[in-house]
Amino acid sequence: VPPIMTEEKHKVLKGNILLLLRETQPDLVVFDMVKMGEVADYVKEQKVPVFGACKWADFAELDRDYGYKLMKSAGIKTPVTYLFNAGERGKAIEMVEKSKKRYVYKPSGNIDCSHTYVSRGVEDMCAMLKVWSSDRCEFELQEYVGGVEVSCEMWWNGQSASMHNWTMEEKHFMNDNVGCAVGCAGDVVSFISSKSKLVKDGIGKMERLLKKTNYRGPIDLNSICTKDGLYGLEFTIRLGYDAVQPLLELYKGSITSLLYTIATGGDKIGSTYAGVAMGVRITIPPYPHTEKEVVSDIPILGTNAENLKHIWWADVKAGEEYYESAGMDGNLGCVTAKGSDVRECRRRV
């Protein structure tokens, strides 16, 4: 959860923001990351439209317990979940050994995504609870629910949802769920009707609560779908990487106009392509081990006017002759393609 700032830091922050707003005179400010809610709310106070952040969004995404309370208040089913304080590892291990059930370990806050763990049984869950004893934050153990994991997202303009989409995400470094967890290695996305059962049983139930917030932007509910129904797991209340890139591959209009329309409460968002889109993350070593030194200035070859339309750069800079790695984290970007089905997307991407 974002820390409480001192009064002196507040004054400096607000002064810097005001200076920047006066210098740039923006029509819109876009936030694409968590923990920026306090800044976003202050920008809104200056009567500048904001897309993608607010203090409420920070709490709803980072504080898992609060997120589950929101789901229950909205009527979204959730798996049985137990919350523990940072110093309650022993208590958690005792519960796992006694219940003999499978659990999923999820730390609160912005902890490294590799620390989320789906156990195979009692022994490995207890072992991993000991391994991550250095996670000085609240954590939860959630009873494992077997099913299909899928996210459903709506783009909220303050009063209604302007569009909906589903996302299926590959969370491991290599194909077929092999390798360490990296948060996202690629996504398949598609727009979906607001009348879909995936919307009505899940994220669509959040509309009543969202009207009480000042949030404008996408809100995603990650869920497990079983034969018994949908179970909510967690919220992403911001642009989701690398899901937004293939989603925008399916959008026909101006991206800046879309963001401005959502931020200012408009509902005329333009048209979209049918079918699905895929995004694949492209990286270089030492990614995903970003605590190691990342090499910069590596040339990126093979780009041209046609394929650049489908490349969304990240850790990249423009060199004299080529695009080059910028040396931040080794995540060069995302390559996207659309098609009538996943096989066609895979071929094109």
JSON list of N, CA and C in Angstrom, two decimals, residues 2 47 98 132 205 228:
[
{"chain": "A", "resi": 2, "resn": "PRO", "atom": "N", "xyz": [0.58, 2.26, -0.79]},
{"chain": "A", "resi": 2, "resn": "PRO", "atom": "CA", "xyz": [1.43, 3.45, -0.86]},
{"chain": "A", "resi": 2, "resn": "PRO", "atom": "C", "xyz": [1.64, 4.07, 0.51]},
{"chain": "A", "resi": 47, "resn": "LYS", "atom": "N", "xyz": [-7.94, 20.50, -12.62]},
{"chain": "A", "resi": 47, "resn": "LYS", "atom": "CA", "xyz": [-8.89, 20.49, -13.73]},
{"chain": "A", "resi": 47, "resn": "LYS", "atom": "C", "xyz": [-8.28, 19.98, -15.04]},
{"chain": "A", "resi": 98, "resn": "LYS", "atom": "N", "xyz": [-2.04, -28.77, 8.75]},
{"chain": "A", "resi": 98, "resn": "LYS", "atom": "CA", "xyz": [-3.24, -29.31, 9.38]},
{"chain": "A", "resi": 98, "resn": "LYS", "atom": "C", "xyz": [-4.35, -29.58, 8.37]},
{"chain": "A", "resi": 132, "resn": "TRP", "atom": "N", "xyz": [10.39, -17.53, 1.35]},
{"chain": "A", "resi": 132, "resn": "TRP", "atom": "CA", "xyz": [10.01, -16.13, 1.21]},
{"chain": "A", "resi": 132, "resn": "TRP", "atom": "C", "xyz": [9.70, -15.46, 2.54]},
{"chain": "A", "resi": 205, "resn": "LYS", "atom": "N", "xyz": [-20.10, -6.55, -12.37]},
{"chain": "A", "resi": 205, "resn": "LYS", "atom": "CA", "xyz": [-20.71, -6.29, -11.07]},
{"chain": "A", "resi": 205, "resn": "LYS", "atom": "C", "xyz": [-20.04, -5.14, -10.31]},
{"chain": "A", "resi": 228, "resn": "ASP", "atom": "N", "xyz": [-18.70, -24.66, -12.03]},
{"chain": "A", "resi": 228, "resn": "ASP", "atom": "CA", "xyz": [-19.59, -24.11, -11.00]},
{"chain": "A", "resi": 228, "resn": "ASP", "atom": "C", "xyz": [-19.71, -22.60, -11.05]}
]
